Short mmCIF file of C-alpha atoms in Angstrom, two decimals:
data_model
loop_
_atom_site.label_atom_id
_atom_site.label_comp_id
_atom_site.label_asym_id
_atom_site.label_seq_id
_atom_site.Cartn_x
_atom_site.Cartn_y
_atom_site.Cartn_z
CA UNK A 1 -82.48 -69.09 20.80
CA UNK A 2 -83.94 -71.15 23.64
CA UNK A 3 -81.57 -73.13 25.80
CA UNK A 4 -83.18 -76.02 27.69
CA UNK A 5 -81.88 -77.80 30.75
CA UNK A 6 -80.22 -80.29 28.39
CA UNK A 7 -78.18 -78.16 25.93
CA UNK A 8 -76.30 -79.75 23.07
CA UNK A 9 -72.58 -79.36 22.34
CA UNK A 10 -73.22 -76.43 19.98
CA UNK A 11 -75.31 -74.56 22.58
CA UNK A 12 -73.11 -75.30 25.60
CA UNK A 13 -71.19 -72.01 25.40
CA UNK A 14 -74.46 -70.02 25.42
CA UNK A 15 -75.96 -72.05 28.29
CA UNK A 16 -72.73 -71.53 30.29
CA UNK A 17 -72.84 -67.77 29.64
CA UNK A 18 -76.57 -67.53 30.51
CA UNK A 19 -76.05 -69.46 33.73
CA UNK A 20 -73.21 -67.11 34.61
CA UNK A 21 -75.45 -64.06 34.10
CA UNK A 22 -78.20 -65.58 36.23
CA UNK A 23 -75.71 -66.44 39.00
CA UNK A 24 -74.43 -62.85 39.10
CA UNK A 25 -77.94 -61.40 39.10
CA UNK A 26 -79.17 -63.65 41.95
CA UNK A 27 -76.05 -63.73 44.14
CA UNK A 28 -77.64 -61.52 46.86
CA UNK A 29 -81.13 -63.03 46.79
CA UNK A 30 -80.21 -65.69 49.37
CA UNK A 31 -79.81 -62.89 51.95
CA UNK A 32 -82.30 -60.25 50.79
CA UNK A 33 -85.36 -62.51 50.31
CA UNK A 34 -85.35 -63.93 53.89
CA UNK A 35 -85.07 -60.37 55.17
CA UNK A 36 -88.01 -59.37 52.97
CA UNK A 37 -89.96 -62.41 54.17
CA UNK A 38 -89.39 -61.33 57.76
CA UNK A 39 -90.69 -57.83 57.06
CA UNK A 40 -93.75 -59.17 55.21
CA UNK A 41 -94.54 -61.61 58.03
CA UNK A 42 -94.16 -58.84 60.62
CA UNK A 43 -96.46 -56.52 58.65
CA UNK A 44 -99.23 -59.13 58.35
CA UNK A 45 -100.53 -58.58 61.87
CA UNK A 46 -104.02 -59.82 61.08
CA UNK A 47 -102.62 -63.25 60.15
CA UNK A 48 -102.27 -65.82 62.94
CA UNK A 49 -98.72 -65.98 64.33
CA UNK A 50 -98.39 -69.71 63.62
CA UNK A 51 -99.08 -69.18 59.92
CA UNK A 52 -96.60 -66.30 59.72
CA UNK A 53 -93.86 -68.24 61.51
CA UNK A 54 -94.48 -71.35 59.40
CA UNK A 55 -94.17 -69.40 56.13
CA UNK A 56 -91.15 -67.39 57.30
CA UNK A 57 -89.36 -70.52 58.57
CA UNK A 58 -90.00 -72.33 55.29
CA UNK A 59 -88.56 -69.43 53.27
CA UNK A 60 -85.48 -69.10 55.48
CA UNK A 61 -84.81 -72.85 55.48
CA UNK A 62 -85.02 -73.20 51.69
CA UNK A 63 -82.99 -70.02 51.16
CA UNK A 64 -80.22 -71.38 53.38
CA UNK A 65 -80.36 -74.85 51.81
CA UNK A 66 -80.21 -73.39 48.32
CA UNK A 67 -77.26 -71.16 49.24
CA UNK A 68 -75.32 -74.20 50.48
CA UNK A 69 -76.27 -76.18 47.37
CA UNK A 70 -75.29 -73.30 45.05
CA UNK A 71 -71.89 -72.94 46.73
CA UNK A 72 -71.27 -76.66 46.33
CA UNK A 73 -72.26 -76.80 42.68
CA UNK A 74 -70.29 -73.64 41.82
CA UNK A 75 -67.11 -75.33 43.04
CA UNK A 76 -67.47 -77.93 40.31
CA UNK A 77 -65.42 -77.05 37.22
CA UNK A 78 -67.20 -75.34 34.31
CA UNK A 79 -68.13 -77.09 31.07
CA UNK A 80 -67.81 -80.25 30.16
CA UNK A 81 -71.27 -80.75 28.89
CA UNK A 82 -72.45 -83.29 31.51
CA UNK A 83 -71.37 -81.02 34.36
CA UNK A 84 -73.09 -78.02 32.76
CA UNK A 85 -76.33 -79.96 32.42
CA UNK A 86 -76.11 -81.00 36.09
CA UNK A 87 -75.63 -77.40 37.24
CA UNK A 88 -78.55 -76.19 35.12
CA UNK A 89 -80.84 -78.81 36.61
CA UNK A 90 -79.72 -78.11 40.19
CA UNK A 91 -80.23 -74.36 39.76
CA UNK A 92 -83.64 -74.88 38.17
CA UNK A 93 -84.82 -77.38 40.81
CA UNK A 94 -83.55 -75.33 43.74
CA UNK A 95 -85.01 -72.11 42.40
CA UNK A 96 -88.38 -73.78 41.81
CA UNK A 97 -88.52 -75.22 45.35
CA UNK A 98 -87.70 -71.84 46.87
CA UNK A 99 -90.20 -70.15 44.55
CA UNK A 100 -93.01 -72.41 45.79
CA UNK A 101 -92.19 -71.49 49.39
CA UNK A 102 -91.94 -67.76 48.61
CA UNK A 103 -95.16 -67.54 46.61
CA UNK A 104 -97.04 -69.57 49.21
CA UNK A 105 -97.45 -66.29 51.09
CA UNK A 106 -100.77 -66.01 49.23
CA UNK A 107 -101.82 -69.17 51.10
CA UNK A 108 -100.22 -68.78 54.55
CA UNK A 109 -100.80 -65.02 54.83
CA UNK A 110 -104.15 -64.84 53.05
CA UNK A 111 -107.01 -63.41 55.17
CA UNK A 112 -110.57 -63.96 53.88
CA UNK A 113 -112.72 -60.89 53.30
CA UNK A 114 -109.74 -58.53 53.67
CA UNK A 115 -109.31 -56.65 50.36
CA UNK A 116 -106.33 -54.67 51.60
CA UNK A 117 -104.57 -57.89 52.58
CA UNK A 118 -105.33 -59.37 49.16
CA UNK A 119 -104.06 -56.28 47.36
CA UNK A 120 -100.89 -56.18 49.45
CA UNK A 121 -100.04 -59.83 48.74
CA UNK A 122 -100.85 -59.44 45.03
CA UNK A 123 -98.70 -56.31 44.83
CA UNK A 124 -95.78 -58.05 46.59
CA UNK A 125 -96.01 -61.04 44.26
CA UNK A 126 -96.30 -58.70 41.26
CA UNK A 127 -93.10 -56.91 42.28
CA UNK A 128 -91.46 -60.27 42.94
CA UNK A 129 -92.55 -61.50 39.51
CA UNK A 130 -91.05 -58.43 37.81
CA UNK A 131 -87.73 -58.97 39.55
CA UNK A 132 -87.80 -62.70 38.80
CA UNK A 133 -88.45 -62.06 35.10
CA UNK A 134 -85.52 -59.63 34.96
CA UNK A 135 -83.19 -62.14 36.67
CA UNK A 136 -84.26 -65.27 34.81
CA UNK A 137 -84.99 -63.89 31.33
CA UNK A 138 -81.61 -65.24 30.15
CA UNK A 139 -82.67 -68.82 31.09
CA UNK A 140 -85.95 -69.62 29.37
CA UNK A 141 -86.78 -72.71 31.40
CA UNK A 142 -86.34 -70.88 34.71
CA UNK A 143 -88.20 -67.82 33.41
CA UNK A 144 -91.20 -69.97 32.47
CA UNK A 145 -91.08 -71.66 35.89
CA UNK A 146 -90.93 -68.31 37.70
CA UNK A 147 -93.80 -66.83 35.69
CA UNK A 148 -96.08 -69.87 35.98
CA UNK A 149 -95.60 -70.23 39.74
CA UNK A 150 -96.12 -66.54 40.50
CA UNK A 151 -99.21 -66.28 38.32
CA UNK A 152 -100.71 -69.43 39.84
CA UNK A 153 -100.39 -68.13 43.42
CA UNK A 154 -101.60 -64.67 42.39
CA UNK A 155 -104.71 -65.92 40.55
CA UNK A 156 -105.97 -69.01 42.40
CA UNK A 157 -106.72 -67.58 45.90
CA UNK A 158 -108.79 -64.65 44.58
CA UNK A 159 -110.69 -66.84 42.11
CA UNK A 160 -111.58 -69.37 44.80
CA UNK A 161 -113.33 -66.72 46.95
CA UNK A 162 -115.95 -65.68 44.34
CA UNK A 163 -115.77 -62.03 45.47
CA UNK A 164 -116.22 -59.19 42.95
CA UNK A 165 -113.11 -57.19 43.99
CA UNK A 166 -110.98 -60.31 43.74
CA UNK A 167 -112.24 -60.93 40.18
CA UNK A 168 -111.11 -57.44 39.22
CA UNK A 169 -107.75 -58.09 40.89
CA UNK A 170 -107.35 -61.34 38.95
CA UNK A 171 -108.13 -59.55 35.69
CA UNK A 172 -105.49 -56.92 36.39
CA UNK A 173 -103.10 -59.73 37.25
CA UNK A 174 -103.68 -61.34 33.84
CA UNK A 175 -103.05 -58.03 32.02
CA UNK A 176 -99.90 -57.50 34.07
CA UNK A 177 -98.74 -61.03 33.28
CA UNK A 178 -99.27 -60.49 29.56
CA UNK A 179 -97.13 -57.34 29.69
CA UNK A 180 -94.39 -59.18 31.55
CA UNK A 181 -94.40 -61.98 28.96
CA UNK A 182 -93.59 -59.46 26.26
CA UNK A 183 -90.94 -57.91 28.46
CA UNK A 184 -89.39 -61.31 29.22
CA UNK A 185 -89.24 -62.23 25.51
CA UNK A 186 -87.57 -58.91 24.68
CA UNK A 187 -85.07 -59.27 27.55
CA UNK A 188 -84.24 -62.84 26.52
CA UNK A 189 -83.66 -61.86 22.89
CA UNK A 190 -81.55 -58.88 23.94
CA UNK A 191 -79.40 -60.86 26.37
CA UNK A 192 -78.90 -63.69 23.87
CA UNK A 193 -77.87 -61.23 21.18
CA UNK A 194 -75.49 -59.51 23.60
CA UNK A 195 -73.88 -62.81 24.62
CA UNK A 196 -73.53 -63.85 20.97
CA UNK A 197 -71.93 -60.53 20.04
CA UNK A 198 -69.62 -60.75 23.05
CA UNK A 199 -68.51 -64.24 22.02
CA UNK A 200 -67.92 -63.06 18.45
CA UNK A 201 -66.00 -60.04 19.74
CA UNK A 202 -63.83 -62.26 21.96
CA UNK A 203 -63.21 -64.59 19.02
CA UNK A 204 -62.32 -61.63 16.81
CA UNK A 205 -59.94 -60.25 19.43
CA UNK A 206 -58.30 -63.67 19.75
CA UNK A 207 -58.01 -64.00 15.96
CA UNK A 208 -56.53 -60.51 15.71
CA UNK A 209 -54.08 -61.29 18.49
CA UNK A 210 -53.01 -64.51 16.78
CA UNK A 211 -52.76 -62.70 13.44
CA UNK A 212 -50.59 -60.01 15.03
CA UNK A 213 -48.33 -62.61 16.61
CA UNK A 214 -48.03 -64.40 13.27
CA UNK A 215 -47.36 -61.08 11.56
CA UNK A 216 -44.67 -60.25 14.11
CA UNK A 217 -43.09 -63.66 13.57
CA UNK A 218 -43.23 -63.25 9.80
CA UNK A 219 -41.78 -59.75 10.05
CA UNK A 220 -38.96 -60.96 12.28
CA UNK A 221 -38.35 -63.89 9.93
CA UNK A 222 -38.31 -61.54 6.92
CA UNK A 223 -35.91 -59.19 8.69
CA UNK A 224 -33.65 -62.10 9.60
CA UNK A 225 -33.83 -63.38 6.02
CA UNK A 226 -32.96 -59.91 4.76
CA UNK A 227 -29.97 -59.69 7.04
CA UNK A 228 -28.89 -63.20 6.06
CA UNK A 229 -29.27 -62.33 2.38
CA UNK A 230 -27.19 -59.18 2.79
CA UNK A 231 -24.56 -61.18 4.66
CA UNK A 232 -24.67 -63.84 1.93
CA UNK A 233 -24.22 -61.30 -0.85
CA UNK A 234 -21.34 -59.67 1.00
CA UNK A 235 -19.71 -63.05 1.56
CA UNK A 236 -20.46 -64.14 -2.00
CA UNK A 237 -18.76 -61.00 -3.27
CA UNK A 238 -15.59 -62.11 -1.49
CA UNK A 239 -15.99 -65.75 -2.59
CA UNK A 240 -16.32 -64.77 -6.26
CA UNK A 241 -13.76 -61.99 -6.36
CA UNK A 242 -10.95 -63.96 -4.70
CA UNK A 243 -10.68 -66.77 -7.29
CA UNK A 244 -11.49 -64.39 -10.13
CA UNK A 245 -8.68 -62.05 -9.08
CA UNK A 246 -6.33 -65.04 -8.91
CA UNK A 247 -7.37 -66.18 -12.37
CA UNK A 248 -6.98 -62.73 -13.91
CA UNK A 249 -3.77 -61.90 -12.04
CA UNK A 250 -1.89 -65.13 -12.70
CA UNK A 251 -3.14 -65.43 -16.27
CA UNK A 252 -1.85 -61.90 -16.89
CA UNK A 253 1.59 -62.96 -15.63
CA UNK A 254 1.57 -65.96 -17.94
CA UNK A 255 0.30 -63.85 -20.86
CA UNK A 256 3.11 -61.29 -20.51
CA UNK A 257 5.74 -64.00 -19.90
CA UNK A 258 6.76 -62.17 -16.74
CA UNK A 259 9.17 -64.96 -15.72
CA UNK A 260 10.77 -65.50 -19.08
CA UNK A 261 11.46 -69.18 -19.73
CA UNK A 262 10.78 -70.38 -16.18
CA UNK A 263 8.31 -73.14 -17.15
CA UNK A 264 7.93 -74.43 -13.57
CA UNK A 265 6.70 -71.02 -12.41
CA UNK A 266 4.15 -70.88 -15.21
CA UNK A 267 2.99 -74.41 -14.35
CA UNK A 268 2.54 -73.39 -10.71
CA UNK A 269 0.44 -70.39 -11.73
CA UNK A 270 -1.58 -72.50 -14.15
CA UNK A 271 -2.36 -74.89 -11.29
CA UNK A 272 -3.56 -71.92 -9.15
CA UNK A 273 -5.72 -70.74 -12.06
CA UNK A 274 -7.16 -74.26 -12.42
CA UNK A 275 -7.95 -74.52 -8.68
CA UNK A 276 -9.57 -71.07 -8.70
CA UNK A 277 -11.68 -72.03 -11.70
CA UNK A 278 -12.78 -75.22 -9.96
CA UNK A 279 -13.76 -73.18 -6.91
CA UNK A 280 -15.78 -70.79 -9.08
CA UNK A 281 -17.49 -73.70 -10.80
CA UNK A 282 -18.40 -75.20 -7.42
CA UNK A 283 -19.94 -71.91 -6.29
CA UNK A 284 -21.93 -71.55 -9.49
CA UNK A 285 -23.14 -75.16 -9.34
CA UNK A 286 -24.23 -74.69 -5.72
CA UNK A 287 -26.25 -71.60 -6.62
CA UNK A 288 -27.83 -73.32 -9.65
CA UNK A 289 -28.69 -76.41 -7.59
CA UNK A 290 -30.34 -74.35 -4.89
CA UNK A 291 -32.26 -72.31 -7.48
CA UNK A 292 -33.61 -75.55 -8.99
CA UNK A 293 -34.52 -76.91 -5.55
CA UNK A 294 -36.39 -73.77 -4.53
CA UNK A 295 -38.04 -73.43 -7.93
CA UNK A 296 -39.25 -77.04 -7.90
CA UNK A 297 -37.32 -77.72 -11.12
CA UNK A 298 -34.86 -80.25 -9.70
CA UNK A 299 -34.84 -83.41 -11.79
CA UNK A 300 -33.06 -86.47 -10.46
CA UNK A 301 -31.18 -88.92 -12.67
CA UNK A 302 -31.83 -92.01 -10.61
CA UNK A 303 -30.13 -95.31 -11.11
CA UNK A 304 -28.76 -98.16 -9.02
CA UNK A 305 -25.62 -96.99 -7.23
CA UNK A 306 -23.40 -98.01 -4.31
CA UNK A 307 -23.55 -95.64 -1.34
CA UNK A 308 -20.58 -97.39 0.27
CA UNK A 309 -18.37 -96.82 -2.74
CA UNK A 310 -19.48 -93.19 -3.01
CA UNK A 311 -18.72 -92.45 0.66
CA UNK A 312 -15.39 -94.24 0.40
CA UNK A 313 -14.43 -92.04 -2.58
CA UNK A 314 -15.43 -88.86 -0.75
CA UNK A 315 -13.43 -89.89 2.33
CA UNK A 316 -10.38 -90.73 0.19
CA UNK A 317 -10.51 -87.34 -1.51
CA UNK A 318 -10.46 -85.55 1.87
CA UNK A 319 -7.74 -87.56 3.57
CA UNK A 320 -5.05 -85.04 2.58
CA UNK A 321 -7.11 -82.06 3.76
CA UNK A 322 -7.83 -83.76 7.08
CA UNK A 323 -4.16 -84.62 7.58
CA UNK A 324 -3.14 -81.06 6.75
CA UNK A 325 -5.62 -79.77 9.35
CA UNK A 326 -4.41 -82.36 11.89
CA UNK A 327 -7.87 -83.95 12.06
CA UNK A 328 -8.50 -87.69 12.35
CA UNK A 329 -10.79 -88.88 9.54
CA UNK A 330 -12.59 -92.08 10.59
CA UNK A 331 -14.90 -94.32 8.57
CA UNK A 332 -17.80 -96.25 10.11
CA UNK A 333 -19.33 -97.57 6.89
CA UNK A 334 -21.28 -100.81 6.78
CA UNK A 335 -20.09 -102.36 3.52
CA UNK A 336 -23.00 -104.81 3.54
CA UNK A 337 -25.43 -102.01 2.70
CA UNK A 338 -27.59 -102.76 -0.35
CA UNK A 339 -27.38 -100.65 -3.51
CA UNK A 340 -29.64 -97.59 -3.68
CA UNK A 341 -31.89 -96.32 -6.42
CA UNK A 342 -30.87 -92.67 -6.31
CA UNK A 343 -29.15 -89.78 -8.10
CA UNK A 344 -25.47 -90.44 -7.50
CA UNK A 345 -24.45 -86.85 -8.25
CA UNK A 346 -26.94 -85.52 -5.69
CA UNK A 347 -25.82 -87.94 -2.97
CA UNK A 348 -22.17 -87.17 -3.74
CA UNK A 349 -22.94 -83.46 -3.37
CA UNK A 350 -24.59 -84.19 0.01
CA UNK A 351 -21.54 -86.14 1.22
CA UNK A 352 -19.11 -83.46 -0.02
CA UNK A 353 -20.99 -80.66 1.72
CA UNK A 354 -21.26 -82.60 4.97
CA UNK A 355 -17.59 -83.56 5.18
CA UNK A 356 -16.44 -80.08 4.07
CA UNK A 357 -18.48 -78.47 6.84
CA UNK A 358 -17.19 -80.96 9.42
CA UNK A 359 -13.54 -80.37 8.49
CA UNK A 360 -14.08 -76.62 8.45
CA UNK A 361 -15.54 -76.42 11.96
CA UNK A 362 -13.36 -79.03 13.71
CA UNK A 363 -10.23 -77.85 15.52
CA UNK A 364 -6.80 -79.54 15.08
CA UNK A 365 -6.66 -82.77 17.06
CA UNK A 366 -10.40 -83.40 16.60
CA UNK A 367 -12.14 -86.26 14.82
CA UNK A 368 -14.46 -86.36 11.82
CA UNK A 369 -16.36 -89.62 11.27
CA UNK A 370 -18.17 -90.57 8.07
CA UNK A 371 -20.79 -93.25 8.74
CA UNK A 372 -23.39 -95.32 6.91
CA UNK A 373 -25.79 -97.94 8.26
CA UNK A 374 -29.39 -99.15 8.25
CA UNK A 375 -31.85 -98.87 11.13
CA UNK A 376 -34.44 -101.37 12.34
CA UNK A 377 -37.00 -100.17 9.79
CA UNK A 378 -34.59 -100.66 6.89
CA UNK A 379 -33.90 -96.97 6.28
CA UNK A 380 -30.47 -96.06 4.91
CA UNK A 381 -28.73 -93.59 7.21
CA UNK A 382 -25.47 -91.91 6.29
CA UNK A 383 -23.74 -88.73 7.32
CA UNK A 384 -20.87 -87.12 9.19
CA UNK A 385 -20.13 -86.75 12.90
CA UNK A 386 -17.48 -84.35 14.22
CA UNK A 387 -16.03 -83.15 17.51
CA UNK A 388 -16.03 -79.52 16.42
CA UNK A 389 -17.41 -76.37 17.98
CA UNK A 390 -21.06 -77.40 17.56
CA UNK A 391 -24.23 -75.41 16.94
CA UNK A 392 -26.55 -73.88 19.53
CA UNK A 393 -30.04 -75.50 19.63
CA UNK A 394 -31.72 -72.20 18.82
CA UNK A 395 -29.77 -72.05 15.53
CA UNK A 396 -30.61 -75.59 14.37
CA UNK A 397 -33.47 -74.61 12.07
CA UNK A 398 -31.61 -71.61 10.69
CA UNK A 399 -28.63 -73.55 9.34
CA UNK A 400 -30.86 -75.36 6.82
CA UNK A 401 -32.30 -72.15 5.42
CA UNK A 402 -31.00 -70.42 2.33
CA UNK A 403 -28.17 -68.10 3.40
CA UNK A 404 -28.60 -69.60 6.89
CA UNK A 405 -25.44 -69.89 8.97
CA UNK A 406 -25.16 -70.29 12.71
CA UNK A 407 -23.44 -67.81 14.98
CA UNK A 408 -20.23 -69.81 15.22
CA UNK A 409 -19.49 -68.95 11.55
CA UNK A 410 -18.13 -65.55 12.52
CA UNK A 411 -15.25 -67.24 14.32
CA UNK A 412 -14.16 -69.14 11.23
CA UNK A 413 -12.07 -67.46 8.55
CA UNK A 414 -13.28 -69.64 5.68
CA UNK A 415 -17.00 -69.30 6.22
CA UNK A 416 -18.35 -70.50 2.90
CA UNK A 417 -21.47 -69.27 1.16
CA UNK A 418 -24.09 -70.58 3.57
CA UNK A 419 -25.68 -72.75 0.86
CA UNK A 420 -24.24 -76.17 1.73
CA UNK A 421 -26.81 -77.44 4.25
CA UNK A 422 -29.71 -75.90 2.33
CA UNK A 423 -28.60 -77.97 -0.68
CA UNK A 424 -28.19 -81.06 1.52
CA UNK A 425 -31.75 -80.65 2.82
CA UNK A 426 -33.14 -80.07 -0.68
CA UNK A 427 -31.42 -83.11 -2.20
CA UNK A 428 -32.43 -85.34 0.73
CA UNK A 429 -36.09 -84.31 0.49
CA UNK A 430 -36.00 -84.82 -3.28
CA UNK A 431 -35.15 -88.46 -2.47
CA UNK A 432 -38.16 -88.66 -0.08
CA UNK A 433 -35.78 -88.49 2.90
CA UNK A 434 -34.87 -85.92 5.50
CA UNK A 435 -31.88 -84.58 7.42
CA UNK A 436 -31.43 -84.78 11.17
CA UNK A 437 -29.15 -82.44 13.10
CA UNK A 438 -27.82 -83.27 16.58
CA UNK A 439 -25.50 -80.65 18.02
CA UNK A 440 -24.60 -78.59 21.06
CA UNK A 441 -22.09 -75.81 21.42
CA UNK A 442 -18.70 -77.25 22.29
CA UNK A 443 -19.87 -80.86 21.88
CA UNK A 444 -19.64 -81.37 18.14
CA UNK A 445 -22.23 -81.98 15.45
CA UNK A 446 -23.85 -85.00 13.82
CA UNK A 447 -25.69 -84.59 10.51
CA UNK A 448 -27.60 -87.67 9.39
CA UNK A 449 -29.34 -88.13 6.04
CA UNK A 450 -32.14 -90.69 6.25
CA UNK A 451 -33.43 -92.26 3.03
CA UNK A 452 -36.54 -94.47 2.97
CA UNK A 453 -36.13 -98.26 2.87
CA UNK A 454 -37.95 -98.32 -0.49
CA UNK A 455 -34.82 -96.92 -2.16
CA UNK A 456 -32.76 -100.00 -1.24
CA UNK A 457 -32.36 -102.54 -4.05
CA UNK A 458 -31.49 -106.25 -3.91
CA UNK A 459 -27.73 -106.62 -4.33
CA UNK A 460 -26.77 -107.53 -7.90
CA UNK A 461 -23.38 -108.98 -8.73
CA UNK A 462 -22.36 -105.64 -10.25
CA UNK A 463 -23.27 -103.55 -7.24
CA UNK A 464 -21.83 -106.12 -4.85
CA UNK A 465 -18.56 -105.95 -6.68
CA UNK A 466 -18.61 -102.17 -6.53
CA UNK A 467 -19.32 -102.25 -2.79
CA UNK A 468 -16.31 -104.47 -2.20
CA UNK A 469 -13.93 -102.07 -3.93
#
């Protein structure tokens, strides 16, 4: 692959890497070449002093100027593409200008009719060409520039003299150049392949690292889910056994007529059996609902219904429980809300789970507020706000997962099954809505269900009458 001085977006990474290799390979040339030029000028005693000083001064000046220019351009940030192209052009132009000065030794230091002088200069330029090819093989444009300039200054002076030994020297120079071309092509291909493999290796290492991180996250999530499931099953065992034991125990007392003709006692036990059965039915319905949600088999029975009436009913049914727990139950319901096209049973289940959670985790003297309103975009927003113990931000996502319960649950005797908010989330999403949780430890919790404005219906006389009830 050949990278020009104007690489495209797809080749930018390779041009950047090649320029980096060239910079590392040539970082000492700004010091070593002027020293070499001084030694060459000193050794050319048969050349007039003015010519030697002129050539040496030119080399030193351009070496210093290039060093300053390289330091300036290297301070510019790497990549973007325009900056990379600028650096490539500056390196190529600076290297070419210095190369002209360096190779001009075959002009400034050339002595006519001095074969040893000619051989020495040709040998120096040949060694310089070999080093230049090794340094610039990664950058094709610079390698071509180096080769062409060296060969021109090695061939032209001998050919212009029309001397037999110089013809032989020029022929050897051509053979040497041909060998170096093959070497340069091989070095370029090798370096390009190495850089490509290195990039692929780095990409593979990065992919493996990301895969390992994802695997660790998945493993931690699976372990947490396993612990939550075990905790759920343990809690479910208690939730199922308690009402079942009450049903079996009290029904046994009634069956054996343990209290003779005391009808009031039997009625009390029958009421306990009924309440326990209702609790069992609620647990079973919750588990079936969640199974349908997770299995994608939840079917909604949608019809026009009044959200205000539904929330009012749910609040009425929990007034006694709130009073018994010494909690203030407040309603902030906008009774001008339009009817909704939704599954009333699903929305009722959402409201029941939200208010049950709020009452459960609010201390005596606290406040639980049931609210309903619309926002500026017409969405219907309803939910429950409490002044309870709150949920830590790191546990927010967990409480909506199956079996997910936040850490504050361990401080509450009646913990529940951990399915309530998972069902709330599932029913809300089935209505094309979502649930928002705002909570901090010690500062209470607000759970808001947001339904899209498309579910609102124009108020009919029937729904308006229901809303006013």
